[in-house]
């Protein structure tokens, strides 16, 4: 599984912990930045990761900003992305099972490293259940296409 990673200056503190977890667990990943603590625009990095996933170059995306909110908003603007803003393990599992979420976003100002890793593990190891949920996702795609200008 190939994972695209993105963060802003407010999420960069958790990133080394995340990358260490991915390496130790044999995941292939690419870090799309940011790479410094200098103030930056989370939307730039959220867009990069979301596009990499939507284009099929990566299987999943993980985004970290201060709250996870800005990152999730921008990621969900990219057609094909279902980004879940998640700060608990139950939701991370549920969004894989029910929403087939392909990107997750959380905030370094909200959660610590331990909970983040539990959330990431749930996100990366839980399968989509399909069935009735597939029809619901098809409806999301229909809405997305209705308002898509491209
Ligand atoms: C940066 O101050 C902060 O606004 C950003 O990391 C994020 O929380 C936005 O939603």
PDB file of C-alpha atoms and ligand atoms in Angstrom:
ATOM      1  CA  UNK A   1       0.000   0.000   0.000  1.00  0.00           C
ATOM      2  CA  UNK A   2       1.395   3.416  -1.012  1.00  0.00           C
ATOM      3  CA  UNK A   3       0.622   6.337   1.255  1.00  0.00           C
ATOM      4  CA  UNK A   4       0.824  10.058   0.468  1.00  0.00           C
ATOM      5  CA  UNK A   5       1.612  12.279   3.463  1.00  0.00           C
ATOM      6  CA  UNK A   6       1.041  15.999   3.874  1.00  0.00           C
ATOM      7  CA  UNK A   7       1.105  18.494   6.707  1.00  0.00           C
ATOM      8  CA  UNK A   8       1.414  22.208   7.410  1.00  0.00           C
ATOM      9  CA  UNK A   9       3.573  23.982   9.994  1.00  0.00           C
ATOM     10  CA  UNK A  10       0.981  23.197  12.692  1.00  0.00           C
ATOM     11  CA  UNK A  11       1.098  19.464  11.940  1.00  0.00           C
ATOM     12  CA  UNK A  12       4.804  18.970  11.375  1.00  0.00           C
ATOM     13  CA  UNK A  13       5.519  17.885  14.959  1.00  0.00           C
ATOM     14  CA  UNK A  14       3.533  14.649  14.598  1.00  0.00           C
ATOM     15  CA  UNK A  15       4.944  13.793  11.179  1.00  0.00           C
ATOM     16  CA  UNK A  16       8.209  12.098  12.308  1.00  0.00           C
ATOM     17  CA  UNK A  17       6.188   9.772  14.554  1.00  0.00           C
ATOM     18  CA  UNK A  18       3.898   8.922  11.643  1.00  0.00           C
ATOM     19  CA  UNK A  19       6.767   8.312   9.199  1.00  0.00           C
ATOM     20  CA  UNK A  20       8.550   6.114  11.742  1.00  0.00           C
ATOM     21  CA  UNK A  21       5.373   4.033  12.165  1.00  0.00           C
ATOM     22  CA  UNK A  22       4.968   3.656   8.388  1.00  0.00           C
ATOM     23  CA  UNK A  23       8.615   2.606   7.956  1.00  0.00           C
ATOM     24  CA  UNK A  24       8.489   0.092  10.810  1.00  0.00           C
ATOM     25  CA  UNK A  25       5.315  -1.433   9.412  1.00  0.00           C
ATOM     26  CA  UNK A  26       6.606  -1.726   5.855  1.00  0.00           C
ATOM     27  CA  UNK A  27       4.406   0.895   4.182  1.00  0.00           C
ATOM     28  CA  UNK A  28       5.707   2.714   1.122  1.00  0.00           C
ATOM     29  CA  UNK A  29       5.129   6.442   1.407  1.00  0.00           C
ATOM     30  CA  UNK A  30       5.967   9.824  -0.065  1.00  0.00           C
ATOM     31  CA  UNK A  31       6.138  12.971   2.010  1.00  0.00           C
ATOM     32  CA  UNK A  32       4.632  15.891   0.059  1.00  0.00           C
ATOM     33  CA  UNK A  33       5.684  18.485   2.668  1.00  0.00           C
ATOM     34  CA  UNK A  34       5.754  20.890   4.286  1.00  0.00           C
ATOM     35  CA  UNK A  35       9.281  20.317   5.509  1.00  0.00           C
ATOM     36  CA  UNK A  36       9.863  23.268   7.848  1.00  0.00           C
ATOM     37  CA  UNK A  37       8.095  24.968  10.741  1.00  0.00           C
ATOM     38  CA  UNK A  38       7.716  28.156   8.676  1.00  0.00           C
ATOM     39  CA  UNK A  39       4.134  29.318   8.404  1.00  0.00           C
ATOM     40  CA  UNK A  40       2.515  27.975   5.239  1.00  0.00           C
ATOM     41  CA  UNK A  41      -0.877  27.334   3.649  1.00  0.00           C
ATOM     42  CA  UNK A  42      -2.322  23.932   4.558  1.00  0.00           C
ATOM     43  CA  UNK A  43      -4.439  23.999   1.377  1.00  0.00           C
ATOM     44  CA  UNK A  44      -1.341  23.629  -0.809  1.00  0.00           C
ATOM     45  CA  UNK A  45      -0.281  20.390   0.873  1.00  0.00           C
ATOM     46  CA  UNK A  46      -3.803  19.047   1.191  1.00  0.00           C
ATOM     47  CA  UNK A  47      -4.270  19.564  -2.547  1.00  0.00           C
ATOM     48  CA  UNK A  48      -0.995  17.787  -3.413  1.00  0.00           C
ATOM     49  CA  UNK A  49      -1.871  14.719  -1.374  1.00  0.00           C
ATOM     50  CA  UNK A  50      -5.489  14.601  -2.534  1.00  0.00           C
ATOM     51  CA  UNK A  51      -4.470  14.841  -6.193  1.00  0.00           C
ATOM     52  CA  UNK A  52      -1.846  12.113  -5.774  1.00  0.00           C
ATOM     53  CA  UNK A  53      -4.527   9.787  -4.361  1.00  0.00           C
ATOM     54  CA  UNK A  54      -7.241  10.802  -6.845  1.00  0.00           C
ATOM     55  CA  UNK A  55      -4.855  10.187  -9.760  1.00  0.00           C
ATOM     56  CA  UNK A  56      -4.235   6.641  -8.478  1.00  0.00           C
ATOM     57  CA  UNK A  57      -0.542   7.195  -7.735  1.00  0.00           C
ATOM     58  CA  UNK A  58      -1.170   6.449  -4.045  1.00  0.00           C
ATOM     59  CA  UNK A  59      -3.688   4.193  -2.290  1.00  0.00           C
ATOM     60  CA  UNK A  60      -4.309   6.411   0.739  1.00  0.00           C
ATOM     61  CA  UNK A  61      -3.504   9.875   1.999  1.00  0.00           C
ATOM     62  CA  UNK A  62      -2.794  11.109   5.524  1.00  0.00           C
ATOM     63  CA  UNK A  63      -3.003  14.829   6.316  1.00  0.00           C
ATOM     64  CA  UNK A  64      -2.029  16.689   9.493  1.00  0.00           C
ATOM     65  CA  UNK A  65      -2.645  20.346  10.280  1.00  0.00           C
ATOM     66  CA  UNK A  66      -3.518  22.152  13.500  1.00  0.00           C
ATOM     67  CA  UNK A  67      -7.083  20.886  13.627  1.00  0.00           C
ATOM     68  CA  UNK A  68      -7.377  18.597  10.590  1.00  0.00           C
ATOM     69  CA  UNK A  69     -10.303  20.702   9.460  1.00  0.00           C
ATOM     70  CA  UNK A  70      -8.700  22.858   6.761  1.00  0.00           C
ATOM     71  CA  UNK A  71      -6.885  19.860   5.319  1.00  0.00           C
ATOM     72  CA  UNK A  72     -10.070  17.807   5.153  1.00  0.00           C
ATOM     73  CA  UNK A  73     -12.018  20.646   3.531  1.00  0.00           C
ATOM     74  CA  UNK A  74      -9.479  21.135   0.748  1.00  0.00           C
ATOM     75  CA  UNK A  75      -8.951  17.401   0.173  1.00  0.00           C
ATOM     76  CA  UNK A  76     -12.687  16.881  -0.259  1.00  0.00           C
ATOM     77  CA  UNK A  77     -12.725  19.463  -3.077  1.00  0.00           C
ATOM     78  CA  UNK A  78     -10.723  17.073  -5.266  1.00  0.00           C
ATOM     79  CA  UNK A  79     -13.031  14.727  -7.214  1.00  0.00           C
ATOM     80  CA  UNK A  80     -12.661  11.122  -6.105  1.00  0.00           C
ATOM     81  CA  UNK A  81     -11.481  11.998  -2.616  1.00  0.00           C
ATOM     82  CA  UNK A  82     -13.395  10.924   0.461  1.00  0.00           C
ATOM     83  CA  UNK A  83     -11.436  12.513   3.288  1.00  0.00           C
ATOM     84  CA  UNK A  84     -12.477  11.766   6.865  1.00  0.00           C
ATOM     85  CA  UNK A  85     -11.704  14.238   9.622  1.00  0.00           C
ATOM     86  CA  UNK A  86     -11.084  11.824  12.509  1.00  0.00           C
ATOM     87  CA  UNK A  87      -9.934  12.052  16.094  1.00  0.00           C
ATOM     88  CA  UNK A  88     -11.002   8.670  17.422  1.00  0.00           C
ATOM     89  CA  UNK A  89     -10.414   5.043  16.519  1.00  0.00           C
ATOM     90  CA  UNK A  90     -14.090   4.130  16.199  1.00  0.00           C
ATOM     91  CA  UNK A  91     -14.618   6.782  13.501  1.00  0.00           C
ATOM     92  CA  UNK A  92     -11.425   5.788  11.668  1.00  0.00           C
ATOM     93  CA  UNK A  93     -12.650   2.184  11.446  1.00  0.00           C
ATOM     94  CA  UNK A  94     -16.192   3.220  10.537  1.00  0.00           C
ATOM     95  CA  UNK A  95     -15.102   5.566   7.787  1.00  0.00           C
ATOM     96  CA  UNK A  96     -13.158   2.761   6.123  1.00  0.00           C
ATOM     97  CA  UNK A  97     -15.996   0.231   6.528  1.00  0.00           C
ATOM     98  CA  UNK A  98     -18.827   2.534   5.489  1.00  0.00           C
ATOM     99  CA  UNK A  99     -17.361   5.455   3.501  1.00  0.00           C
ATOM    100  CA  UNK A 100     -14.320   3.786   1.896  1.00  0.00           C
ATOM    101  CA  UNK A 101     -12.402   6.899   2.960  1.00  0.00           C
ATOM    102  CA  UNK A 102      -9.195   7.207   0.970  1.00  0.00           C
ATOM    103  CA  UNK A 103      -7.751  10.139   2.929  1.00  0.00           C
ATOM    104  CA  UNK A 104      -7.756  10.904   6.640  1.00  0.00           C
ATOM    105  CA  UNK A 105      -7.049  14.245   8.322  1.00  0.00           C
ATOM    106  CA  UNK A 106      -6.371  15.063  11.953  1.00  0.00           C
ATOM    107  CA  UNK A 107      -5.007  17.870  14.056  1.00  0.00           C
ATOM    108  CA  UNK A 108      -1.812  18.034  16.051  1.00  0.00           C
ATOM    109  CA  UNK A 109      -3.442  20.619  18.305  1.00  0.00           C
ATOM    110  CA  UNK A 110      -6.182  18.102  19.110  1.00  0.00           C
ATOM    111  CA  UNK A 111      -4.578  14.677  19.578  1.00  0.00           C
ATOM    112  CA  UNK A 112      -1.269  13.219  20.710  1.00  0.00           C
ATOM    113  CA  UNK A 113       1.077  10.756  19.055  1.00  0.00           C
ATOM    114  CA  UNK A 114      -0.337   7.613  20.703  1.00  0.00           C
ATOM    115  CA  UNK A 115      -3.917   8.203  19.636  1.00  0.00           C
ATOM    116  CA  UNK A 116      -2.764   9.321  16.194  1.00  0.00           C
ATOM    117  CA  UNK A 117      -1.008   5.997  15.637  1.00  0.00           C
ATOM    118  CA  UNK A 118      -4.055   4.014  16.762  1.00  0.00           C
ATOM    119  CA  UNK A 119      -6.186   6.038  14.332  1.00  0.00           C
ATOM    120  CA  UNK A 120      -3.686   5.542  11.505  1.00  0.00           C
ATOM    121  CA  UNK A 121      -3.527   1.800  12.148  1.00  0.00           C
ATOM    122  CA  UNK A 122      -7.325   1.556  12.032  1.00  0.00           C
ATOM    123  CA  UNK A 123      -7.422   3.619   8.843  1.00  0.00           C
ATOM    124  CA  UNK A 124      -4.778   1.502   7.082  1.00  0.00           C
ATOM    125  CA  UNK A 125      -5.949  -1.954   8.162  1.00  0.00           C
ATOM    126  CA  UNK A 126      -9.753  -1.758   7.999  1.00  0.00           C
ATOM    127  CA  UNK A 127     -11.467  -2.891   4.791  1.00  0.00           C
ATOM    128  CA  UNK A 128     -14.457  -1.310   3.085  1.00  0.00           C
ATOM    129  CA  UNK A 129     -17.560  -3.435   3.671  1.00  0.00           C
ATOM    130  CA  UNK A 130     -19.178  -2.710   0.292  1.00  0.00           C
ATOM    131  CA  UNK A 131     -22.790  -3.873  -0.060  1.00  0.00           C
ATOM    132  CA  UNK A 132     -25.316  -1.207   0.897  1.00  0.00           C
ATOM    133  CA  UNK A 133     -22.468   1.254   1.515  1.00  0.00           C
ATOM    134  CA  UNK A 134     -21.364   1.066  -2.135  1.00  0.00           C
ATOM    135  CA  UNK A 135     -24.706   2.496  -3.271  1.00  0.00           C
ATOM    136  CA  UNK A 136     -24.376   5.343  -0.789  1.00  0.00           C
ATOM    137  CA  UNK A 137     -20.905   6.174  -2.069  1.00  0.00           C
ATOM    138  CA  UNK A 138     -22.229   6.069  -5.628  1.00  0.00           C
ATOM    139  CA  UNK A 139     -24.660   8.800  -4.572  1.00  0.00           C
ATOM    140  CA  UNK A 140     -21.773  10.895  -3.218  1.00  0.00           C
ATOM    141  CA  UNK A 141     -20.000  10.504  -6.566  1.00  0.00           C
ATOM    142  CA  UNK A 142     -23.207  11.526  -8.350  1.00  0.00           C
ATOM    143  CA  UNK A 143     -23.354  14.751  -6.310  1.00  0.00           C
ATOM    144  CA  UNK A 144     -19.675  15.382  -6.962  1.00  0.00           C
ATOM    145  CA  UNK A 145     -20.179  14.984 -10.713  1.00  0.00           C
ATOM    146  CA  UNK A 146     -23.246  17.221 -10.720  1.00  0.00           C
ATOM    147  CA  UNK A 147     -21.210  20.144  -9.353  1.00  0.00           C
ATOM    148  CA  UNK A 148     -17.923  19.365 -11.098  1.00  0.00           C
ATOM    149  CA  UNK A 149     -16.786  22.003 -13.604  1.00  0.00           C
ATOM    150  CA  UNK A 150     -14.028  19.882 -15.151  1.00  0.00           C
TER     151      UNK A 150
HETATM  152  C1  LIG B   1      -2.764  26.969  11.114  1.00  0.00           C
HETATM  153  O1  LIG B   1      -2.702  27.987  12.070  1.00  0.00           O
HETATM  154  C2  LIG B   1      -4.144  26.312  11.164  1.00  0.00           C
HETATM  155  O2  LIG B   1      -5.113  27.214  10.760  1.00  0.00           O
HETATM  156  C3  LIG B   1      -4.159  25.064  10.299  1.00  0.00           C
HETATM  157  O3  LIG B   1      -3.156  24.210  10.697  1.00  0.00           O
HETATM  158  C4  LIG B   1      -5.439  24.267  10.342  1.00  0.00           C
HETATM  159  O4  LIG B   1      -5.818  23.982  11.641  1.00  0.00           O
HETATM  160  C5  LIG B   1      -6.525  24.767   9.525  1.00  0.00           C
HETATM  161  O5  LIG B   1      -7.627  24.212   9.471  1.00  0.00           O
END
